[in-house]
Tab-separated table of C-alpha atoms and ligand atoms in Angstrom:
chain	number	residue	atom	x	y	z
X	1	MET	CA	-0.142	0.112	0.193
X	2	THR	CA	0.976	3.083	-0.639
X	3	THR	CA	0.167	6.454	0.970
X	4	PHE	CA	-0.948	8.370	-1.822
X	5	PHE	CA	-4.635	8.103	-1.429
X	6	ARG	CA	-5.063	6.901	1.897
X	7	ASP	CA	-8.285	8.670	3.042
X	8	ILE	CA	-10.060	8.100	-0.102
X	9	ALA	CA	-12.750	5.489	-0.568
X	10	PRO	CA	-14.209	3.555	-3.581
X	11	ILE	CA	-16.140	5.844	-5.408
X	12	ALA	CA	-20.164	5.120	-4.961
X	13	TYR	CA	-22.845	6.312	-7.324
X	14	GLU	CA	-24.857	8.638	-5.254
X	15	GLY	CA	-27.646	10.064	-8.000
X	16	PRO	CA	-27.698	13.650	-9.320
X	17	SER	CA	-28.943	15.098	-6.156
X	18	SER	CA	-25.812	14.613	-4.168
X	19	SER	CA	-22.877	17.288	-3.413
X	20	ASN	CA	-20.375	15.230	-2.473
X	21	PRO	CA	-17.346	16.080	-4.962
X	22	LEU	CA	-16.096	12.031	-4.683
X	23	ALA	CA	-19.462	10.680	-5.620
X	24	PHE	CA	-20.887	9.506	-8.789
X	25	ARG	CA	-23.791	11.643	-10.277
X	26	HIS	CA	-24.322	10.116	-13.284
X	27	TYR	CA	-22.132	7.314	-13.968
X	28	ASN	CA	-24.022	4.246	-12.828
X	29	PRO	CA	-21.943	1.296	-14.053
X	30	ASN	CA	-25.014	-1.237	-13.874
X	31	GLU	CA	-27.840	1.083	-15.229
X	32	MET	CA	-29.447	-0.395	-18.086
X	33	VAL	CA	-29.355	1.936	-21.431
X	34	LEU	CA	-30.038	0.899	-24.689
X	35	GLY	CA	-30.311	-2.623	-23.297
X	36	LYS	CA	-26.568	-2.416	-22.466
X	37	ARG	CA	-25.225	-1.829	-18.937
X	38	LEU	CA	-23.363	1.937	-19.027
X	39	GLU	CA	-20.078	0.277	-17.634
X	40	ASP	CA	-19.934	-1.638	-21.185
X	41	HIS	CA	-21.048	1.141	-23.071
X	42	LEU	CA	-18.090	3.757	-22.117
X	43	ARG	CA	-15.623	1.108	-21.428
X	44	PHE	CA	-13.509	3.825	-18.949
X	45	ALA	CA	-9.478	3.753	-19.118
X	46	ILE	CA	-7.172	5.659	-17.478
X	47	ALA	CA	-4.151	6.881	-19.236
X	48	TYR	CA	-1.053	6.089	-17.116
X	49	TRP	CA	1.347	8.521	-18.554
X	50	HIS	CA	-1.209	11.928	-17.672
X	51	SER	CA	-1.730	10.333	-13.954
X	52	PHE	CA	1.143	8.774	-12.500
X	53	ALA	CA	4.133	9.598	-15.358
X	54	TRP	CA	3.687	13.251	-16.226
X	55	GLU	CA	5.069	15.715	-13.316
X	56	GLY	CA	3.118	19.309	-13.648
X	57	GLY	CA	5.841	20.607	-16.553
X	58	ASP	CA	4.771	23.090	-18.861
X	59	PRO	CA	6.912	24.984	-21.496
X	60	PHE	CA	7.863	27.405	-18.879
X	61	GLY	CA	8.624	25.762	-15.880
X	62	GLY	CA	8.903	22.233	-14.665
X	63	GLN	CA	7.972	19.663	-11.696
X	64	THR	CA	5.104	20.938	-9.315
X	65	LEU	CA	3.742	17.499	-8.951
X	66	VAL	CA	5.396	15.728	-5.971
X	67	ARG	CA	4.892	11.966	-5.737
X	68	PRO	CA	5.688	9.310	-3.468
X	69	TRP	CA	7.067	7.505	-6.626
X	70	HIS	CA	9.469	10.269	-7.880
X	71	PRO	CA	11.811	10.275	-9.513
X	72	GLN	CA	10.734	7.881	-11.563
X	73	ASN	CA	14.244	6.797	-12.900
X	74	ARG	CA	14.564	3.778	-10.762
X	75	MET	CA	12.863	0.203	-10.851
X	76	GLU	CA	12.000	0.656	-6.794
X	77	THR	CA	9.833	4.247	-7.559
X	78	ALA	CA	8.484	2.368	-10.997
X	79	LYS	CA	7.016	-0.249	-8.771
X	80	LEU	CA	5.770	2.457	-6.194
X	81	LYS	CA	3.786	4.270	-9.007
X	82	ALA	CA	2.249	0.733	-10.188
X	83	ASP	CA	1.100	0.076	-6.544
X	84	ALA	CA	-0.740	3.945	-6.566
X	85	ALA	CA	-2.661	3.637	-9.903
X	86	PHE	CA	-3.522	0.231	-9.236
X	87	GLU	CA	-4.623	1.833	-6.012
X	88	MET	CA	-6.468	4.216	-8.086
X	89	PHE	CA	-8.068	1.780	-9.907
X	90	ASP	CA	-9.947	0.233	-6.922
X	91	VAL	CA	-11.079	3.942	-6.206
X	92	LEU	CA	-12.366	4.592	-9.478
X	93	GLY	CA	-13.541	0.974	-10.799
X	94	GLN	CA	-13.086	1.590	-14.213
X	95	PRO	CA	-12.595	-1.378	-16.214
X	96	TYR	CA	-9.460	-0.443	-18.458
X	97	PHE	CA	-6.157	1.271	-18.258
X	98	CYS	CA	-4.127	2.092	-21.351
X	99	TRP	CA	0.146	2.774	-21.115
X	100	HIS	CA	3.270	3.596	-22.850
X	101	ASP	CA	6.602	1.424	-21.996
X	102	ALA	CA	7.640	4.944	-21.181
X	103	ASP	CA	5.300	5.726	-18.486
X	104	VAL	CA	5.576	2.079	-16.620
X	105	ARG	CA	9.464	1.681	-16.440
X	106	PRO	CA	12.697	3.461	-16.276
X	107	GLU	CA	14.620	3.944	-19.044
X	108	GLY	CA	17.861	1.608	-18.839
X	109	ASP	CA	21.535	2.367	-20.652
X	110	SER	CA	20.524	-0.171	-23.489
X	111	PHE	CA	17.874	-1.460	-25.197
X	112	ALA	CA	18.098	-4.630	-23.344
X	113	GLU	CA	18.158	-3.157	-19.884
X	114	SER	CA	15.151	-0.944	-20.973
X	115	LEU	CA	13.679	-4.238	-21.768
X	116	ARG	CA	14.113	-6.003	-18.141
X	117	ASN	CA	12.660	-2.821	-16.800
X	118	PHE	CA	9.962	-2.914	-18.630
X	119	GLU	CA	9.227	-6.709	-18.473
X	120	GLU	CA	9.547	-6.459	-14.660
X	121	ILE	CA	6.987	-4.184	-14.516
X	122	ILE	CA	4.670	-6.312	-17.228
X	123	GLU	CA	5.101	-8.843	-14.838
X	124	TYR	CA	4.797	-6.851	-11.879
X	125	PHE	CA	0.981	-5.650	-13.555
X	126	GLU	CA	0.102	-9.655	-14.287
X	127	GLU	CA	0.197	-9.881	-10.891
X	128	LYS	CA	-1.871	-7.084	-10.130
X	129	MET	CA	-4.496	-7.747	-12.336
X	130	ALA	CA	-4.884	-11.163	-11.564
X	131	SER	CA	-6.973	-10.093	-8.504
X	132	ARG	CA	-8.520	-7.532	-10.001
X	133	LYS	CA	-11.260	-6.856	-12.683
X	134	VAL	CA	-9.059	-4.221	-14.609
X	135	ARG	CA	-7.802	-5.018	-17.802
X	136	LEU	CA	-5.656	-3.340	-20.700
X	137	LEU	CA	-7.512	-1.475	-23.286
X	138	TRP	CA	-4.229	-1.178	-25.136
X	139	GLY	CA	-0.377	-0.422	-25.049
X	140	THR	CA	1.623	1.777	-27.145
X	141	ALA	CA	5.154	2.985	-27.726
X	142	ASN	CA	6.727	5.957	-26.571
X	143	MET	CA	8.734	7.026	-29.166
X	144	PHE	CA	8.872	10.814	-29.352
X	145	SER	CA	10.180	11.660	-25.764
X	146	HIS	CA	13.428	10.497	-25.733
X	147	ARG	CA	15.835	12.755	-28.080
X	148	ARG	CA	17.182	9.335	-30.496
X	149	TRP	CA	13.160	10.025	-32.218
X	150	MET	CA	13.417	13.919	-32.372
X	151	SER	CA	13.100	13.222	-36.243
X	152	GLY	CA	10.902	10.600	-36.687
X	153	ALA	CA	10.582	7.321	-35.616
X	154	SER	CA	9.527	5.079	-38.814
X	155	THR	CA	10.561	8.044	-40.386
X	156	ASN	CA	13.396	8.616	-39.193
X	157	PRO	CA	16.391	9.539	-42.583
X	158	ASP	CA	18.678	7.207	-40.285
X	159	PRO	CA	17.664	3.501	-41.195
X	160	ASP	CA	19.046	2.489	-37.566
X	161	VAL	CA	16.032	4.556	-35.804
X	162	PHE	CA	13.808	2.922	-38.015
X	163	ALA	CA	15.219	-0.225	-36.940
X	164	TYR	CA	14.982	0.583	-33.305
X	165	SER	CA	11.563	1.823	-33.726
X	166	ALA	CA	10.516	-1.830	-34.965
X	167	ALA	CA	12.083	-3.360	-32.161
X	168	THR	CA	10.419	-1.046	-29.593
X	169	VAL	CA	7.149	-2.162	-31.053
X	170	LYS	CA	7.610	-5.575	-31.155
X	171	THR	CA	8.575	-5.660	-27.627
X	172	CYS	CA	5.024	-3.332	-26.619
X	173	MET	CA	2.683	-5.252	-28.689
X	174	ASP	CA	4.206	-8.367	-26.911
X	175	ALA	CA	3.491	-6.807	-23.720
X	176	THR	CA	-0.171	-5.707	-24.891
X	177	HIS	CA	-0.532	-9.323	-25.636
X	178	ARG	CA	0.824	-11.029	-22.800
X	179	LEU	CA	-1.618	-8.385	-20.632
X	180	ASN	CA	-4.433	-9.771	-22.936
X	181	GLY	CA	-5.122	-6.118	-24.217
X	182	GLU	CA	-8.094	-4.991	-26.348
X	183	ASN	CA	-6.071	-2.911	-29.091
X	184	TYR	CA	-2.711	-1.852	-29.785
X	185	VAL	CA	-2.292	1.598	-30.435
X	186	LEU	CA	0.188	3.894	-32.573
X	187	TRP	CA	0.273	7.658	-32.299
X	188	GLY	CA	2.887	9.187	-34.504
X	189	GLY	CA	4.507	11.668	-32.335
X	190	ARG	CA	7.339	13.162	-34.609
X	191	GLU	CA	5.876	11.109	-37.737
X	192	GLY	CA	5.586	14.706	-39.398
X	193	TYR	CA	8.366	17.263	-39.811
X	194	GLU	CA	9.118	20.887	-39.350
X	195	THR	CA	10.877	21.630	-43.169
X	196	LEU	CA	10.666	20.228	-46.444
X	197	LEU	CA	13.804	22.105	-46.883
X	198	ASN	CA	15.194	18.727	-44.869
X	199	THR	CA	12.318	16.294	-45.793
X	200	ASP	CA	11.798	13.662	-48.389
X	201	MET	CA	7.911	12.996	-47.394
X	202	GLY	CA	7.039	10.884	-50.476
X	203	ARG	CA	10.348	8.272	-48.471
X	204	GLU	CA	9.047	8.954	-45.197
X	205	LEU	CA	5.101	7.868	-46.125
X	206	ASP	CA	6.482	4.468	-47.498
X	207	HIS	CA	8.305	3.705	-44.408
X	208	MET	CA	5.553	4.679	-42.563
X	209	GLY	CA	3.187	2.435	-44.952
X	210	ARG	CA	5.945	-0.791	-44.589
X	211	PHE	CA	6.194	-0.213	-40.611
X	212	LEU	CA	2.554	-0.448	-40.279
X	213	ASN	CA	2.307	-3.281	-42.416
X	214	MET	CA	5.072	-4.928	-40.126
X	215	VAL	CA	2.607	-4.160	-37.258
X	216	VAL	CA	0.084	-5.928	-38.663
X	217	ASP	CA	2.235	-8.868	-40.322
X	218	TYR	CA	3.418	-9.492	-36.528
X	219	LYS	CA	-0.062	-8.828	-34.776
X	220	HIS	CA	-0.890	-11.998	-37.236
X	221	LYS	CA	2.398	-13.545	-36.415
X	222	ILE	CA	1.771	-13.932	-32.389
X	223	GLY	CA	-2.012	-14.665	-32.737
X	224	PHE	CA	-2.896	-10.908	-31.087
X	225	LYS	CA	-6.440	-10.531	-31.687
X	226	GLY	CA	-7.181	-7.201	-30.191
X	227	THR	CA	-7.303	-3.976	-33.206
X	228	ILE	CA	-4.642	-2.348	-34.721
X	229	LEU	CA	-5.413	1.441	-33.976
X	230	VAL	CA	-3.624	4.805	-35.545
X	231	GLU	CA	-4.246	8.132	-33.514
X	232	PRO	CA	-4.655	10.774	-35.829
X	233	LYS	CA	-3.452	14.787	-34.867
X	234	PRO	CA	-2.571	17.419	-37.278
X	235	GLN	CA	0.116	19.485	-35.254
X	236	GLU	CA	1.787	19.281	-32.140
X	237	PRO	CA	4.614	18.225	-31.644
X	238	SER	CA	5.595	18.350	-35.873
X	239	LYS	CA	4.505	21.114	-37.509
X	240	HIS	CA	2.639	18.581	-40.202
X	241	GLN	CA	1.889	15.544	-38.771
X	242	TYR	CA	1.606	12.708	-41.289
X	243	ASP	CA	-1.548	11.505	-39.588
X	244	PHE	CA	-3.124	14.997	-39.390
X	245	ASP	CA	-7.040	13.501	-39.475
X	246	ALA	CA	-9.270	10.716	-39.759
X	247	ALA	CA	-9.117	11.266	-43.781
X	248	THR	CA	-5.863	11.667	-44.126
X	249	CYS	CA	-5.557	8.657	-42.046
X	250	PHE	CA	-8.144	6.495	-44.312
X	251	GLY	CA	-6.277	7.439	-47.514
X	252	PHE	CA	-2.572	6.561	-46.098
X	253	LEU	CA	-4.124	2.875	-45.038
X	254	GLN	CA	-5.733	2.530	-48.249
X	255	LYS	CA	-2.839	3.376	-50.184
X	256	TYR	CA	-0.532	1.237	-48.087
X	257	GLY	CA	-3.430	-1.979	-48.167
X	258	LEU	CA	-4.293	-1.381	-44.638
X	259	GLU	CA	-7.808	-0.307	-44.670
X	260	ASN	CA	-9.012	-3.662	-43.561
X	261	GLU	CA	-6.798	-4.110	-40.777
X	262	VAL	CA	-6.137	-0.769	-38.843
X	263	LYS	CA	-8.639	0.886	-37.183
X	264	LEU	CA	-8.426	4.650	-36.010
X	265	ASN	CA	-8.167	6.305	-31.962
X	266	LEU	CA	-9.765	9.574	-32.273
X	267	GLU	CA	-9.389	12.468	-29.580
X	268	GLN	CA	-11.624	14.918	-28.588
X	269	GLY	CA	-8.601	17.462	-28.694
X	270	HIS	CA	-7.161	16.420	-31.575
X	271	ALA	CA	-10.190	16.727	-33.915
X	272	ILE	CA	-10.397	20.402	-32.244
X	273	LEU	CA	-6.805	21.099	-33.424
X	274	ALA	CA	-7.517	19.771	-36.987
X	275	GLY	CA	-9.886	22.097	-37.550
X	276	HIS	CA	-13.082	20.145	-36.904
X	277	SER	CA	-15.666	18.739	-34.371
X	278	PHE	CA	-15.202	15.467	-32.703
X	279	GLU	CA	-18.695	14.109	-34.006
X	280	HIS	CA	-17.008	15.070	-37.564
X	281	GLU	CA	-13.888	12.649	-37.148
X	282	ILE	CA	-16.006	10.221	-35.815
X	283	ALA	CA	-18.811	9.697	-38.090
X	284	THR	CA	-15.910	10.370	-40.482
X	285	ALA	CA	-14.237	6.900	-39.419
X	286	ALA	CA	-17.412	5.520	-38.907
X	287	ALA	CA	-18.335	6.372	-42.882
X	288	LEU	CA	-15.104	5.168	-44.044
X	289	GLY	CA	-15.209	1.688	-41.897
X	290	VAL	CA	-12.504	2.634	-39.541
X	291	PHE	CA	-13.687	3.815	-36.224
X	292	GLY	CA	-11.814	2.150	-33.348
X	293	SER	CA	-11.661	4.095	-30.019
X	294	ILE	CA	-11.792	7.556	-28.216
X	295	ASP	CA	-9.328	9.450	-26.139
X	296	MET	CA	-11.750	12.072	-24.210
X	297	ASN	CA	-10.344	15.005	-23.265
X	298	ARG	CA	-10.739	18.552	-24.616
X	299	ASN	CA	-8.524	21.489	-24.759
X	300	ASP	CA	-8.521	25.025	-24.078
X	301	TYR	CA	-10.657	27.242	-26.605
X	302	GLN	CA	-8.839	30.461	-26.369
X	303	SER	CA	-5.249	29.127	-26.180
X	304	GLY	CA	-5.312	27.035	-29.165
X	305	TRP	CA	-2.907	24.114	-28.401
X	306	ASP	CA	-3.560	20.144	-26.717
X	307	THR	CA	-3.972	21.366	-23.502
X	308	ASP	CA	-5.177	17.558	-21.873
X	309	GLN	CA	-7.946	18.892	-20.074
X	310	PHE	CA	-10.645	16.693	-18.788
X	311	PRO	CA	-13.791	16.496	-20.644
X	312	ASN	CA	-16.684	19.549	-19.105
X	313	ASN	CA	-19.034	19.858	-22.016
X	314	VAL	CA	-22.351	17.877	-21.980
X	315	PRO	CA	-23.738	19.163	-25.593
X	316	GLU	CA	-20.379	18.057	-27.146
X	317	VAL	CA	-19.925	14.625	-25.450
X	318	ALA	CA	-23.465	13.688	-26.450
X	319	LEU	CA	-23.386	14.634	-30.046
X	320	SER	CA	-20.306	12.247	-29.873
X	321	TYR	CA	-21.862	9.242	-28.246
X	322	TYR	CA	-24.755	9.715	-30.518
X	323	HIS	CA	-22.405	9.191	-33.525
X	324	ILE	CA	-20.270	6.447	-32.040
X	325	LEU	CA	-23.674	4.831	-30.920
X	326	LYS	CA	-24.788	4.841	-34.368
X	327	ALA	CA	-21.902	3.200	-35.629
X	328	GLY	CA	-22.917	0.622	-33.564
X	329	GLY	CA	-20.914	1.285	-30.322
X	330	LEU	CA	-17.467	1.003	-29.061
X	331	GLY	CA	-16.521	-2.975	-30.009
X	332	THR	CA	-13.087	-3.609	-28.541
X	333	GLY	CA	-12.392	0.532	-28.392
X	334	GLY	CA	-13.338	2.166	-24.930
X	335	THR	CA	-13.395	5.873	-23.751
X	336	ASN	CA	-9.912	6.448	-22.441
X	337	PHE	CA	-8.884	9.751	-20.587
X	338	ASP	CA	-5.977	11.150	-22.041
X	339	ALA	CA	-6.424	13.784	-20.040
X	340	LYS	CA	-4.322	15.701	-17.046
X	341	LEU	CA	-4.607	17.929	-14.256
X	342	ARG	CA	-3.677	21.281	-14.295
X	343	ARG	CA	-0.507	21.775	-12.704
X	344	GLN	CA	-1.424	23.816	-9.608
X	345	SER	CA	-3.936	20.816	-9.091
X	346	LEU	CA	-1.359	19.210	-6.224
X	347	ASP	CA	-3.898	16.717	-4.635
X	348	ALA	CA	-4.642	12.893	-4.853
X	349	GLU	CA	-8.457	14.112	-4.694
X	350	ASP	CA	-7.706	16.288	-7.339
X	351	LEU	CA	-6.295	13.279	-9.565
X	352	ILE	CA	-9.501	11.320	-8.433
X	353	ALA	CA	-12.121	14.190	-8.815
X	354	ALA	CA	-11.455	14.839	-12.157
X	355	HIS	CA	-11.996	11.293	-13.175
X	356	VAL	CA	-15.146	11.200	-11.587
X	357	GLY	CA	-16.457	14.285	-13.229
X	358	GLY	CA	-14.760	12.926	-16.613
X	359	MET	CA	-16.975	10.002	-16.148
X	360	ASP	CA	-20.054	11.798	-15.613
X	361	ILE	CA	-20.174	14.150	-18.028
X	362	CYS	CA	-19.677	10.940	-20.540
X	363	ALA	CA	-22.026	9.080	-18.477
X	364	ARG	CA	-24.208	12.263	-19.117
X	365	GLY	CA	-23.713	12.601	-22.445
X	366	LEU	CA	-24.125	8.922	-23.505
X	367	LYS	CA	-27.585	8.916	-22.022
X	368	ALA	CA	-28.998	11.943	-23.549
X	369	ALA	CA	-27.266	10.447	-26.945
X	370	ALA	CA	-29.081	7.362	-26.349
X	371	ALA	CA	-32.468	9.019	-25.541
X	372	MET	CA	-31.978	10.889	-28.740
X	373	LEU	CA	-31.411	7.658	-30.413
X	374	GLU	CA	-34.334	6.255	-29.068
X	375	ASP	CA	-36.767	9.355	-29.451
X	376	GLY	CA	-35.624	8.781	-33.225
X	377	GLY	CA	-36.277	12.697	-33.870
X	378	LEU	CA	-32.809	13.192	-35.880
X	379	GLU	CA	-33.113	10.015	-37.998
X	380	ALA	CA	-36.817	10.780	-39.179
X	381	GLU	CA	-35.642	14.287	-39.947
X	382	LEU	CA	-32.405	12.303	-41.958
X	383	GLN	CA	-34.837	10.131	-43.627
X	384	ALA	CA	-37.293	12.988	-44.500
X	385	ARG	CA	-34.376	15.124	-45.988
X	386	TYR	CA	-32.688	12.066	-47.993
X	387	ALA	CA	-36.737	10.767	-48.981
X	388	ALA	CA	-36.369	11.352	-52.418
X	389	TRP	CA	-33.273	9.233	-53.028
X	390	GLU	CA	-35.596	6.377	-52.387
X	391	THR	CA	-38.109	7.168	-55.070
X	392	THR	CA	-37.426	4.670	-58.402
X	393	GLU	CA	-36.359	8.157	-60.475
X	394	ALA	CA	-33.871	9.218	-58.572
X	395	LYS	CA	-32.061	5.673	-58.229
X	396	SER	CA	-32.705	5.200	-62.404
X	397	MET	CA	-30.682	8.606	-62.579
X	398	LEU	CA	-28.339	7.683	-60.214
X	399	ALA	CA	-27.721	4.641	-62.560
X	400	SER	CA	-28.105	6.990	-65.485
X	401	ASP	CA	-25.179	9.041	-67.681
X	402	PHE	CA	-24.937	12.734	-68.614
X	403	ASP	CA	-26.861	12.566	-71.369
X	404	THR	CA	-30.335	11.105	-70.058
X	405	ILE	CA	-30.144	13.270	-66.940
X	406	PHE	CA	-29.401	16.833	-69.133
X	407	ALA	CA	-32.332	15.764	-71.104
X	408	ASP	CA	-34.775	15.410	-68.641
X	409	VAL	CA	-33.559	18.845	-67.147
X	410	ILE	CA	-33.628	20.751	-70.960
X	411	SER	CA	-37.026	19.547	-71.133
X	412	GLY	CA	-38.161	20.905	-67.455
X	413	LYS	CA	-39.197	17.567	-66.552
X	414	ILE	CA	-36.557	18.428	-63.292
X	415	ASN	CA	-37.184	21.873	-61.962
X	416	PRO	CA	-35.030	22.114	-58.053
X	417	GLN	CA	-37.365	23.422	-55.349
X	418	PRO	CA	-34.765	24.899	-52.300
X	419	LYS	CA	-35.927	23.544	-49.028
X	420	SER	CA	-35.213	24.610	-45.325
X	421	GLY	CA	-32.139	22.564	-43.842
X	422	ARG	CA	-33.836	23.530	-40.418
X	423	GLN	CA	-30.574	23.881	-38.667
X	424	GLU	CA	-31.970	25.632	-35.597
X	425	VAL	CA	-35.090	23.536	-35.198
X	426	LEU	CA	-32.802	20.405	-34.953
X	427	GLU	CA	-30.531	22.292	-32.466
X	428	ASN	CA	-33.255	23.039	-30.763
X	429	TYR	CA	-34.240	19.332	-30.383
X	430	VAL	CA	-30.812	18.701	-29.091
X	431	ASN	CA	-31.121	20.651	-26.716
X	432	ARG	CA	-33.936	18.808	-25.029
X	433	PHE	CA	-32.083	15.998	-24.586
X	434	VAL	CA	-28.334	17.742	-23.096
G	501	XLS	C1	-0.812	12.521	-27.801
G	501	XLS	C2	-1.588	11.445	-27.994
G	501	XLS	C3	-1.123	10.221	-26.929
G	501	XLS	C4	-0.973	9.140	-27.786
G	501	XLS	C5	-0.764	8.081	-27.140
G	501	XLS	O1	-1.231	13.770	-27.497
G	501	XLS	O2	-2.437	11.849	-27.261
G	501	XLS	O3	-1.523	10.667	-25.648
G	501	XLS	O4	-2.824	9.039	-27.310
G	501	XLS	O5	0.543	8.228	-27.597
G	502	NI	NI1	-3.158	14.213	-27.419
G	503	NI	NI1	-4.540	10.316	-27.163
């Protein structure tokens, strides 16, 4: 036992009228929504990096958070950090967690030493997981923090770094497989560029495509049944990230023959950075058949960078889950809180309250989304708007050609009459549910 969370009891559902900051007011894991438990809809995960590895630094100052598991460069403290992490999982009762290799183990002096450290921690996790319900949603490799990745991982101009990246991902996939992870994620933090003056973009994209094919081959070779996920992000840290958004990623997957093997892990804040709404990214991925999982957070809407705050906007979250439910739900994916405290939020209670609030917001959002689906108002409006496409005339027009269509238009048989798009009516409709 660490002493970090000592006074905090497991969080209970107390209902909307509760004023206890450490109780769920909307997230009741056993509540049935559309015939399924809320916990099984939302599939919450805690991100090891933000909650346990991040020390509170920002571009202007270093560490503000002081934890019993600091400094993080020793095996002893890595185990203490794992103890605290699992204690928090016991407090929150969420079903999943996620990690990068670099969050959980100290870096060694060689690849082999880093791997020994990593494997020891994975074994430690395995022991802890044996007596708990918490499972691994996904593992991933941090190939962006250490200086060796500064010019990219699989897209590095140096083939030795491609090799180091391949060996690193192999070890992270092995560890994910060993812990029965349900997905494996690749976020290309340094897969992009700062200037074309020193970058051969076509070659880098080919290397990234080859690398992802190796990931998929390895998945099949070891019999990993989870989903391989790529996480789009448009900028930060590279000025031009190759995995810009859902549509860009789909084009990339298709070019390298991976659209049936790889899906997307979409993040709220990344969607906004790309100039989209989160529901746009979800609907795009769903329409293209590559929706996988979500990283839930929010950015500060004034500062314009990836602030990774906890979500707090029910109407936004509701529309996101609406499109997720329409797409058939999260599947092997989940709702991973890729979110961190503000650097002044020093206490264990802050960390718990942040997740309690995030889980409640998501629960409210999902319930509102389910209510809209059950009511069917938006679907009915959509059907009405596209109803003319169901007529035999429209269907045969679609199967004809320009000359046939031209004949109908020039004869005056076709003469379009504009109809209202009813946006305000629809916005008012949504407002009844959120
Ligand atoms: C960074 C990304 C990262 C991925 C995992 O912006 O969101 O946290 O989710 O590497
Ligand atoms: Ni992010
Ligand atoms: Ni993320």
